[in-house]
Structures are given as C-alpha cells and as structure tokens.
Amino acid sequence: MMLMNQITNKKAENVRDVIRYLQKFKNALIVIYLDDKTIGSPLFSSHIRDIALLHKAGLKVVIIPGARARIDEVLSSAKLNWTYKDNIRITDDKAMPFIKMAAFDVSNTVMTNLAANNITAVIGNWVRARAKGVLDGFDFGAAGEIDRLDTASLDTVLNDGFIPIFPCIGWSSVGKPYNISSAVLAQQVAVELKADKLFFVMGEQKPILKDGEIVPAMNIEEVDSYVANHTDDEQTKNLLGLCKNACQNGVNRSHILDGNLDGVLLTEIFSDLGSGTMIYTNDYGNIRAIQQNDIPSVLAVMRPFVASGKLLPRTEGDVKARLADFYVYDFDGGVRACASLHKYDDGQFEIAAVAVDEAYSHMGIGPKLLESLVQKAKSCGAKSVFIMTTQASDWFEKIGFAEDKIESIPEERRAKWSPERGSKVYRLK
C-alpha cells in the first residue's frame, strides 16, 4: 500500500507540473531549431506531432529547420564543390540556386508533416541579409549575414494561428539570395521576436555533463567557465554560445535537447528538470519564505523522509503553527526542498525539517538552502547553529557540521529529545 501511495503521489505531482506549465506558457512564443540529423531520423514524425500538440495547447511556434545534409546531397549531385570555414559553408554564386532548392525542400518536408497533424504552416522570405564579404583576406562567397527580420509580417502570421518556417536563405534589398546559418538564424529570430524559449533539437549532440552528471540547467554566468573547463566539443561550445547570446539579448531560456529522445520537447517544457540542458537568466530556482498554499507541497516533499524515519511526522497544523520559520526552494513555482530555522532564547538556532525532492538531490539545492539559513541565522546574531539527525550525519558532516553533545542544545529543545529515537546533535563548525 505504501508503494502504491508513493507511485500515485508521483503521478499526481507530474500532472500538477504539466498544468502549472500550461498556465505559465499559454500564448508563449517558442522558437525551435531542428537540425538535419533530427529531420532525417525515425523520430522526426514524433517530434512534429509534439510540436503540433504544443501549438494546439496555445503556444506560438516558429520552426527553423537545418538543411546541411540535404544541401550536401544536392550540391554533390550537381558536382559542385564547397568547403567550410568557421563552420560556414563556402561556395560561389553558382551554387546558390541549388542551395536554395535544398533549403526549401527541407522546409517543405516540415510543412507537409505539420499538415498531416492538421497544422497550417507558412514558408516565408522574412530574412533580409547581406554578403558576409571578405574578412581578413578570406572571401566568404555566397555566405550571408542576417541584416534584419520582417517582424511585422511574422507577427501577423503568428496571430493568425500559423507556424512560420524559415529556410536558411536570406535576401538582399535587391533580391539576391545568400546562404545563412540555420542555428544562428534560430538564435536571431528568437531575439527579434522576444521569444520565451529557444530550443536546439540536435540529432548528434554529446550530453552536457559535469562530474559525470547531465547538467539540467546552467545560469549564463556559468557558461564561459563550463566551456573552458568541462568540454572540448566544438558543437557544444557553439550551441552554448548561441544560447548565452540569446539569453543576454532578451530570450528568457534557451535549451539544448537530444533529438534521439522521444517526447524531449514536451518533457523539457512541462517539467522542472526536463530532458536536456537549459541556459537561463532569471531566477529559475530560488529560496524564499514559505506561503500558506505551499504547505501541501512541503508535506509531500517530507513524506518519503517521514516514511524512512529520517524526519518526524508533521501535520498541516504543525507547519502552520511555525509557518514563519519555514523556507522552501522554489523551481518555477514548484516546491522541491524545504527546511525550517528555529531561534532559541539563549541565542542558538536550529535548522530542522530538511527535505529535498529525490529527483532534484543531485543539483545541490540542499546545501544551498542550508547555506541560506545559516546566513540568515548569522544575520540575526546567532551564537551557533545546530541540527538534529538520525540518518543524515554523513551529509551534514560533508557540508561543515560536526557532532556535539546532546547537553549542548537549549533546555527547551532537549526536553523534546527522546532516547528511543536517539537523534544526534551536529553543530556548524
């Protein structure tokens, strides 16, 4: 019965997350880059179905498809050569009709698949471009740079309920076409349209790891350090740079996703941790004082710890009675950790009721929450800070607590201590 309750509680929490995010992102604008490997994969139709579901759920969607593989194929058939410099395709003007044909062919593939899901999409020439020209003596040929976007026309298309699709082609003021980077185009479209989210769905992308764990979220201030110290993969570096730049220029969040995972877009949008790596600027996770409507969530976070004997049982009334002492770690409106800070007359402070949702335990939010409460205690003139634990001594020692005698705690707290439970005292060194 206990296992069944845990499964039901988890399912209910997942459903609550979906509803919370549906409310949060209704009418939000998202820009999705699908690389050529994703478009050519067996999961492509599944990704398109998920994009259709997002559109039907009320999100505004813009798609930028990558066409590198298709362009390679068409140029090879035409026996035209090309090279790359700085990840930019270098050709002469003779290749542009073939590049344009390939780019629109891929965009048409996306549009046709959306139509199969009863979604109307529009392929348009909304990109004004200019020649990249000659830089440091190197001629970039038919490669172009984005000059500006026709955002007024795009707004009309979006407000009429259509999905705009961008081929990787831009036109000059006199109608000359240029080949532009789809990934860069996705980033600039997201910035110009003030998108809420930018997604890079990659068919071949190394996982973004730190200490052997996938990094679910990264603040833009952490990006440069990560690139310098944790990856030598050029694609990862380029994508992180595009994500950082987008966030610095008004996009709330940018995401790098593995296109080989079915449902990756849905799980990234409608859950706190998602399935990829998110780059963000705002307070994705923050510590705050508890509110009364947080109590059910706090009790849910505590429940597994109560069941295992790590925490004493607490009722809604218990939490209400000491509401001013409780703090939570909030992820996008969802409570994922909690703790309380109690002050005693002799100047000692106790941190109690520490619980972290198991799914989030690898993100270091427990230590962050404790550090915040320690700083709060110090600012209130605390003589010392202690905790009581039965099973988490190693964890507390790791973050700077050391065992102390039971006689060292305030008399008021000692009166509540029971030899049967045998909680140990750990004090901050």
Short mmCIF file of C-alpha atoms in Angstrom, two decimals:
data_model
loop_
_atom_site.label_atom_id
_atom_site.label_comp_id
_atom_site.label_asym_id
_atom_site.label_seq_id
_atom_site.Cartn_x
_atom_site.Cartn_y
_atom_site.Cartn_z
CA MET A 1 0.00 0.00 0.00
CA MET A 2 2.85 2.39 0.86
CA LEU A 3 4.49 1.75 -2.54
CA MET A 4 1.18 2.32 -4.31
CA ASN A 5 0.73 5.62 -2.45
CA GLN A 6 4.22 6.73 -3.49
CA ILE A 7 3.53 5.90 -7.15
CA THR A 8 0.18 7.71 -7.06
CA ASN A 9 1.73 10.75 -5.35
CA LYS A 10 4.45 10.91 -8.03
CA LYS A 11 1.93 10.66 -10.86
CA ALA A 12 -0.17 13.39 -9.28
CA GLU A 13 2.87 15.65 -8.91
CA ASN A 14 3.76 15.13 -12.57
CA VAL A 15 0.23 16.09 -13.62
CA ARG A 16 0.39 19.19 -11.39
CA ASP A 17 3.65 20.17 -13.11
CA VAL A 18 2.04 19.89 -16.55
CA ILE A 19 -0.95 22.01 -15.51
CA ARG A 20 1.33 24.59 -13.89
CA TYR A 21 3.45 24.91 -17.02
CA LEU A 22 0.41 25.01 -19.30
CA GLN A 23 -0.77 28.03 -17.35
CA LYS A 24 2.70 29.57 -17.37
CA PHE A 25 3.35 29.18 -21.10
CA LYS A 26 -0.09 29.71 -22.61
CA ASN A 27 0.42 32.17 -25.51
CA ALA A 28 4.21 31.95 -25.03
CA LEU A 29 6.37 32.17 -28.15
CA ILE A 30 8.90 29.39 -28.72
CA VAL A 31 11.49 29.07 -31.48
CA ILE A 32 12.53 25.51 -32.40
CA TYR A 33 15.65 24.62 -34.39
CA LEU A 34 15.55 21.07 -35.78
CA ASP A 35 18.93 20.01 -37.10
CA ASP A 36 19.24 17.89 -40.25
CA LYS A 37 20.00 14.72 -38.28
CA THR A 38 16.74 15.11 -36.34
CA ILE A 39 14.77 15.75 -39.53
CA GLY A 40 16.28 12.61 -41.07
CA SER A 41 15.70 10.42 -38.01
CA PRO A 42 12.92 7.86 -37.35
CA LEU A 43 11.68 10.13 -34.53
CA PHE A 44 11.07 13.12 -36.82
CA SER A 45 7.34 12.45 -37.18
CA SER A 46 7.06 12.07 -33.40
CA HIS A 47 8.76 15.45 -32.85
CA ILE A 48 6.41 17.06 -35.39
CA ARG A 49 3.43 15.54 -33.58
CA ASP A 50 4.68 17.02 -30.31
CA ILE A 51 5.15 20.43 -31.95
CA ALA A 52 1.58 20.18 -33.21
CA LEU A 53 0.40 19.40 -29.66
CA LEU A 54 2.26 22.45 -28.33
CA HIS A 55 0.63 24.62 -30.97
CA LYS A 56 -2.82 23.23 -30.16
CA ALA A 57 -2.15 23.86 -26.45
CA GLY A 58 -1.90 27.60 -27.17
CA LEU A 59 1.85 28.14 -27.62
CA LYS A 60 3.06 30.15 -30.62
CA VAL A 61 5.68 28.15 -32.52
CA VAL A 62 8.38 29.15 -35.02
CA ILE A 63 10.49 26.47 -36.74
CA ILE A 64 13.95 26.78 -38.28
CA PRO A 65 14.99 23.51 -39.97
CA GLY A 66 18.63 22.66 -40.56
CA ALA A 67 19.36 21.69 -44.17
CA ARG A 68 23.07 20.84 -44.17
CA ALA A 69 22.68 17.18 -45.21
CA ARG A 70 20.18 17.99 -47.96
CA ILE A 71 22.37 20.82 -49.31
CA ASP A 72 25.38 18.45 -49.32
CA GLU A 73 23.32 15.93 -51.29
CA VAL A 74 22.08 18.43 -53.89
CA LEU A 75 25.49 20.07 -54.40
CA SER A 76 27.13 16.67 -54.79
CA SER A 77 24.56 15.66 -57.41
CA ALA A 78 25.29 18.89 -59.29
CA LYS A 79 29.04 18.19 -59.00
CA LEU A 80 29.62 21.50 -57.22
CA ASN A 81 32.36 21.83 -54.62
CA TRP A 82 32.25 23.55 -51.25
CA THR A 83 34.40 23.98 -48.18
CA TYR A 84 33.84 25.17 -44.60
CA LYS A 85 35.45 27.98 -42.66
CA ASP A 86 34.43 28.73 -39.06
CA ASN A 87 31.53 26.27 -39.57
CA ILE A 88 30.24 28.37 -42.51
CA ARG A 89 29.68 26.78 -45.94
CA ILE A 90 31.81 28.44 -48.62
CA THR A 91 30.56 28.33 -52.23
CA ASP A 92 30.35 30.69 -55.17
CA ASP A 93 27.16 32.22 -56.55
CA LYS A 94 26.66 29.33 -59.00
CA ALA A 95 25.76 27.07 -56.08
CA MET A 96 23.01 29.34 -54.70
CA PRO A 97 20.12 28.04 -56.87
CA PHE A 98 20.89 24.52 -55.64
CA ILE A 99 21.31 25.61 -52.01
CA LYS A 100 18.02 27.49 -52.21
CA MET A 101 16.28 24.46 -53.72
CA ALA A 102 17.60 22.18 -50.96
CA ALA A 103 16.69 24.62 -48.16
CA PHE A 104 13.11 24.99 -49.39
CA ASP A 105 12.87 21.24 -49.93
CA VAL A 106 13.63 20.64 -46.22
CA SER A 107 11.22 23.39 -45.14
CA ASN A 108 8.54 21.81 -47.33
CA THR A 109 9.15 18.45 -45.61
CA VAL A 110 8.48 20.08 -42.24
CA MET A 111 5.38 21.86 -43.57
CA THR A 112 3.97 18.64 -45.08
CA ASN A 113 4.41 16.74 -41.83
CA LEU A 114 2.70 19.52 -39.88
CA ALA A 115 -0.20 19.40 -42.35
CA ALA A 116 -0.55 15.69 -41.59
CA ASN A 117 -1.19 16.77 -37.99
CA ASN A 118 -3.81 19.35 -39.09
CA ILE A 119 -1.47 22.30 -38.54
CA THR A 120 -1.08 25.02 -41.17
CA ALA A 121 2.45 26.32 -41.63
CA VAL A 122 3.86 29.04 -43.87
CA ILE A 123 7.30 29.12 -45.52
CA GLY A 124 8.39 32.71 -45.97
CA ASN A 125 11.16 35.09 -47.00
CA TRP A 126 11.21 37.15 -43.82
CA VAL A 127 15.01 37.47 -43.66
CA ARG A 128 16.87 40.48 -45.10
CA ALA A 129 20.53 39.51 -45.50
CA ARG A 130 23.82 40.93 -46.72
CA ALA A 131 27.00 39.32 -48.00
CA LYS A 132 29.44 38.21 -45.35
CA GLY A 133 32.08 39.51 -47.74
CA VAL A 134 35.85 39.37 -47.35
CA LEU A 135 37.20 39.09 -43.81
CA ASP A 136 40.95 39.11 -43.14
CA GLY A 137 41.55 38.47 -46.81
CA PHE A 138 39.18 35.48 -46.99
CA ASP A 139 36.20 35.65 -49.37
CA PHE A 140 33.10 34.02 -47.87
CA GLY A 141 31.43 33.85 -51.28
CA ALA A 142 27.67 33.20 -51.18
CA ALA A 143 27.54 33.07 -47.37
CA GLY A 144 25.44 35.81 -45.83
CA GLU A 145 24.67 37.50 -42.54
CA ILE A 146 21.28 38.46 -41.21
CA ASP A 147 20.56 42.15 -41.60
CA ARG A 148 17.04 42.28 -40.21
CA LEU A 149 13.76 40.35 -39.96
CA ASP A 150 10.32 41.36 -41.15
CA THR A 151 8.85 41.04 -37.65
CA ALA A 152 5.60 42.81 -38.56
CA SER A 153 4.74 40.15 -41.15
CA LEU A 154 5.80 37.41 -38.74
CA ASP A 155 3.53 38.76 -36.01
CA THR A 156 0.63 38.66 -38.46
CA VAL A 157 1.36 35.05 -39.38
CA LEU A 158 1.62 34.03 -35.71
CA ASN A 159 -1.50 35.91 -34.65
CA ASP A 160 -3.44 34.25 -37.49
CA GLY A 161 -2.60 30.87 -35.94
CA PHE A 162 0.02 29.66 -38.44
CA ILE A 163 3.51 28.26 -37.80
CA PRO A 164 6.23 30.16 -39.69
CA ILE A 165 9.05 28.02 -41.17
CA PHE A 166 12.38 29.67 -42.03
CA PRO A 167 14.60 28.20 -44.77
CA CYS A 168 18.29 29.02 -44.29
CA ILE A 169 18.18 31.68 -47.01
CA GLY A 170 18.20 35.45 -46.74
CA TRP A 171 17.66 38.03 -49.48
CA SER A 172 19.38 41.35 -50.07
CA SER A 173 17.44 44.56 -50.75
CA VAL A 174 17.74 43.84 -54.48
CA GLY A 175 16.62 40.21 -54.13
CA LYS A 176 19.98 38.43 -54.20
CA PRO A 177 19.91 35.21 -52.11
CA TYR A 178 22.53 34.29 -49.52
CA ASN A 179 23.12 31.09 -47.58
CA ILE A 180 22.95 31.73 -43.82
CA SER A 181 23.49 29.50 -40.79
CA SER A 182 20.24 27.91 -39.59
CA ALA A 183 21.44 27.76 -35.98
CA VAL A 184 22.42 31.44 -35.98
CA LEU A 185 19.12 32.25 -37.69
CA ALA A 186 17.22 30.45 -34.92
CA GLN A 187 19.04 32.47 -32.27
CA GLN A 188 18.42 35.79 -34.02
CA VAL A 189 14.76 35.01 -34.73
CA ALA A 190 14.28 34.22 -31.02
CA VAL A 191 15.90 37.54 -30.05
CA GLU A 192 14.00 39.64 -32.59
CA LEU A 193 10.64 38.09 -31.69
CA LYS A 194 11.39 38.31 -27.95
CA ALA A 195 10.76 34.58 -27.62
CA ASP A 196 10.09 32.99 -24.25
CA LYS A 197 12.10 29.91 -25.20
CA LEU A 198 14.63 28.83 -27.82
CA PHE A 199 15.19 25.11 -28.48
CA PHE A 200 18.06 23.44 -30.32
CA VAL A 201 16.93 19.86 -31.06
CA MET A 202 20.09 18.02 -32.12
CA GLY A 203 20.31 14.56 -33.69
CA GLU A 204 24.02 14.24 -32.86
CA GLN A 205 24.89 16.05 -29.67
CA LYS A 206 27.17 14.95 -26.86
CA PRO A 207 25.46 15.17 -23.46
CA ILE A 208 26.41 18.24 -21.46
CA LEU A 209 27.99 16.70 -18.38
CA LYS A 210 29.59 17.90 -15.19
CA ASP A 211 31.13 15.43 -12.72
CA GLY A 212 29.55 12.62 -14.73
CA GLU A 213 26.00 14.03 -14.38
CA ILE A 214 23.90 15.69 -17.08
CA VAL A 215 23.62 19.42 -16.39
CA PRO A 216 19.86 20.15 -16.41
CA ALA A 217 20.22 23.93 -16.02
CA MET A 218 23.00 26.48 -16.23
CA ASN A 219 22.98 30.20 -15.49
CA ILE A 220 24.51 32.34 -18.26
CA GLU A 221 27.27 33.33 -15.81
CA GLU A 222 28.33 29.67 -15.66
CA VAL A 223 28.58 29.14 -19.43
CA ASP A 224 32.08 30.51 -20.03
CA SER A 225 33.52 28.53 -17.12
CA TYR A 226 31.85 25.35 -18.36
CA VAL A 227 33.16 25.84 -21.90
CA ALA A 228 36.69 26.49 -20.59
CA ASN A 229 36.84 23.62 -18.10
CA HIS A 230 34.36 20.90 -18.99
CA THR A 231 34.10 20.40 -22.77
CA ASP A 232 36.29 20.26 -25.86
CA ASP A 233 33.40 19.54 -28.22
CA GLU A 234 33.09 22.36 -30.79
CA GLN A 235 29.38 21.84 -31.41
CA THR A 236 28.63 22.07 -27.69
CA LYS A 237 30.72 25.24 -27.43
CA ASN A 238 28.90 26.81 -30.40
CA LEU A 239 25.46 25.90 -29.09
CA LEU A 240 26.20 27.16 -25.58
CA GLY A 241 27.48 30.41 -27.11
CA LEU A 242 24.27 30.84 -29.12
CA CYS A 243 22.15 30.06 -26.04
CA LYS A 244 24.08 32.52 -23.88
CA ASN A 245 23.85 35.25 -26.52
CA ALA A 246 20.10 34.70 -26.90
CA CYS A 247 19.55 34.97 -23.14
CA GLN A 248 21.72 38.08 -22.90
CA ASN A 249 19.52 39.69 -25.56
CA GLY A 250 16.09 39.08 -24.10
CA VAL A 251 15.23 35.38 -24.53
CA ASN A 252 14.23 34.01 -21.13
CA ARG A 253 15.56 30.49 -21.61
CA SER A 254 17.46 28.51 -24.22
CA HIS A 255 17.59 24.72 -24.37
CA ILE A 256 19.86 22.11 -25.96
CA LEU A 257 17.99 18.83 -26.48
CA ASP A 258 18.80 15.34 -27.73
CA GLY A 259 16.67 14.68 -30.80
CA ASN A 260 17.08 10.92 -30.27
CA LEU A 261 14.78 11.03 -27.24
CA ASP A 262 11.09 10.67 -27.96
CA GLY A 263 8.99 13.41 -26.35
CA VAL A 264 12.04 15.51 -25.46
CA LEU A 265 10.30 18.82 -26.28
CA LEU A 266 7.27 18.04 -24.12
CA THR A 267 9.28 16.87 -21.13
CA GLU A 268 11.59 19.88 -21.37
CA ILE A 269 8.68 22.33 -21.35
CA PHE A 270 6.31 20.65 -18.93
CA SER A 271 8.65 19.52 -16.15
CA ASP A 272 11.12 21.30 -13.89
CA LEU A 273 14.20 19.26 -14.79
CA GLY A 274 13.25 18.42 -18.35
CA SER A 275 15.34 16.15 -20.57
CA GLY A 276 18.12 18.42 -21.80
CA THR A 277 20.21 21.39 -20.68
CA MET A 278 18.65 24.80 -20.15
CA ILE A 279 20.51 28.12 -20.15
CA TYR A 280 18.69 30.80 -18.20
CA THR A 281 18.92 34.34 -16.89
CA ASN A 282 16.10 34.71 -14.39
CA ASP A 283 15.50 33.02 -11.03
CA TYR A 284 14.82 29.51 -12.28
CA GLY A 285 15.41 28.25 -8.76
CA ASN A 286 15.22 30.44 -5.68
CA ILE A 287 14.94 30.25 -1.91
CA ARG A 288 12.01 32.03 -0.33
CA ALA A 289 9.83 32.07 2.77
CA ILE A 290 7.01 29.56 2.79
CA GLN A 291 3.49 30.66 1.89
CA GLN A 292 0.38 29.02 3.29
CA ASN A 293 -0.55 27.47 -0.06
CA ASP A 294 2.90 25.78 -0.13
CA ILE A 295 2.06 23.56 2.86
CA PRO A 296 0.67 20.58 0.85
CA SER A 297 3.79 20.62 -1.34
CA VAL A 298 6.09 20.84 1.69
CA LEU A 299 4.35 17.88 3.32
CA ALA A 300 4.69 15.95 0.02
CA VAL A 301 8.46 16.64 -0.08
CA MET A 302 8.78 15.49 3.54
CA ARG A 303 6.64 12.36 3.13
CA PRO A 304 9.38 9.92 1.92
CA PHE A 305 11.70 11.13 4.71
CA VAL A 306 9.00 10.58 7.32
CA ALA A 307 8.33 7.10 5.91
CA SER A 308 12.02 6.16 6.18
CA GLY A 309 12.29 7.55 9.73
CA LYS A 310 14.65 10.38 8.79
CA LEU A 311 12.11 13.03 9.76
CA LEU A 312 9.50 13.20 12.46
CA PRO A 313 5.90 13.23 11.19
CA ARG A 314 4.39 16.71 10.76
CA THR A 315 0.80 17.66 10.09
CA GLU A 316 -0.54 20.69 8.28
CA GLY A 317 -1.27 22.17 11.70
CA ASP A 318 2.33 21.64 12.83
CA VAL A 319 3.67 23.55 9.83
CA LYS A 320 1.06 26.30 10.20
CA ALA A 321 2.00 26.76 13.85
CA ARG A 322 5.62 27.58 12.87
CA LEU A 323 4.97 29.00 9.42
CA ALA A 324 7.32 31.94 9.95
CA ASP A 325 10.23 29.51 10.47
CA PHE A 326 9.89 27.60 7.18
CA TYR A 327 11.67 28.21 3.89
CA VAL A 328 11.40 26.45 0.53
CA TYR A 329 13.43 26.01 -2.62
CA ASP A 330 11.14 27.01 -5.50
CA PHE A 331 11.68 25.70 -9.04
CA ASP A 332 9.42 27.58 -11.43
CA GLY A 333 6.62 27.71 -8.87
CA GLY A 334 7.09 24.12 -7.64
CA VAL A 335 8.44 23.39 -4.15
CA ARG A 336 11.38 20.96 -4.39
CA ALA A 337 13.03 21.33 -0.96
CA CYS A 338 12.22 22.72 2.47
CA ALA A 339 13.78 23.44 5.85
CA SER A 340 12.96 25.44 8.96
CA LEU A 341 15.02 27.75 11.16
CA HIS A 342 14.11 27.94 14.87
CA LYS A 343 15.52 30.54 17.26
CA TYR A 344 16.00 29.82 20.99
CA ASP A 345 16.25 32.26 23.87
CA ASP A 346 19.91 31.50 24.53
CA GLY A 347 20.91 32.64 21.02
CA GLN A 348 21.20 29.19 19.46
CA PHE A 349 19.44 28.45 16.16
CA GLU A 350 18.26 25.04 14.95
CA ILE A 351 17.85 24.03 11.32
CA ALA A 352 15.18 21.34 11.12
CA ALA A 353 12.77 19.59 8.74
CA VAL A 354 15.37 19.46 5.95
CA ALA A 355 13.97 17.57 2.94
CA VAL A 356 14.90 17.60 -0.75
CA ASP A 357 12.86 16.00 -3.50
CA GLU A 358 14.90 12.96 -4.53
CA ALA A 359 14.69 13.83 -8.25
CA TYR A 360 16.49 17.12 -7.51
CA SER A 361 19.01 15.91 -4.94
CA HIS A 362 21.92 15.89 -7.45
CA MET A 363 21.52 19.63 -8.13
CA GLY A 364 22.97 20.78 -4.82
CA ILE A 365 19.85 22.61 -3.68
CA GLY A 366 20.01 21.09 -0.19
CA PRO A 367 23.39 22.71 0.61
CA LYS A 368 22.20 25.98 -0.99
CA LEU A 369 19.12 26.00 1.23
CA LEU A 370 21.16 25.26 4.37
CA GLU A 371 23.74 27.89 3.46
CA SER A 372 20.95 30.44 3.11
CA LEU A 373 19.51 29.56 6.53
CA VAL A 374 22.96 29.68 8.14
CA GLN A 375 23.49 33.17 6.73
CA LYS A 376 20.05 34.19 7.97
CA ALA A 377 20.88 32.88 11.46
CA LYS A 378 24.17 34.79 11.45
CA SER A 379 22.43 37.99 10.38
CA CYS A 380 20.11 37.52 13.37
CA GLY A 381 23.08 37.33 15.75
CA ALA A 382 23.14 33.55 16.24
CA LYS A 383 25.67 32.27 18.78
CA SER A 384 25.72 28.92 16.98
CA VAL A 385 23.66 26.74 14.60
CA PHE A 386 22.84 23.07 15.14
CA ILE A 387 20.78 20.31 13.60
CA MET A 388 19.37 17.02 14.93
CA THR A 389 19.59 13.90 12.75
CA THR A 390 19.33 10.13 12.93
CA GLN A 391 20.43 9.04 9.43
CA ALA A 392 21.99 12.01 7.63
CA SER A 393 25.14 12.57 9.68
CA ASP A 394 27.49 11.98 6.72
CA TRP A 395 25.64 14.55 4.63
CA PHE A 396 25.78 17.20 7.36
CA GLU A 397 29.46 16.50 8.07
CA LYS A 398 30.20 16.98 4.37
CA ILE A 399 28.77 20.50 4.44
CA GLY A 400 30.58 21.60 7.60
CA PHE A 401 28.76 20.28 10.68
CA ALA A 402 30.45 18.31 13.46
CA GLU A 403 28.95 16.08 16.15
CA ASP A 404 28.29 17.70 19.53
CA LYS A 405 26.84 16.57 22.87
CA ILE A 406 23.12 16.46 23.49
CA GLU A 407 23.73 18.60 26.61
CA SER A 408 24.87 21.47 24.36
CA ILE A 409 21.44 22.22 22.91
CA PRO A 410 18.91 24.56 24.59
CA GLU A 411 16.97 23.08 27.50
CA GLU A 412 13.69 23.69 25.68
CA ARG A 413 14.85 21.53 22.75
CA ARG A 414 16.47 18.92 25.00
CA ALA A 415 13.11 18.36 26.71
CA LYS A 416 11.70 17.17 23.35
CA TRP A 417 14.59 14.76 22.67
CA SER A 418 13.77 11.09 23.04
CA PRO A 419 16.35 8.36 23.82
CA GLU A 420 14.25 5.90 21.78
CA ARG A 421 14.73 7.93 18.61
CA GLY A 422 18.31 8.75 19.56
CA SER A 423 18.83 11.80 17.35
CA LYS A 424 22.41 13.11 17.31
CA VAL A 425 23.42 16.74 17.55
CA TYR A 426 25.57 18.27 14.81
CA ARG A 427 26.82 21.82 15.14
CA LEU A 428 28.21 24.09 12.47
CA LYS A 429 31.98 24.33 12.87
#
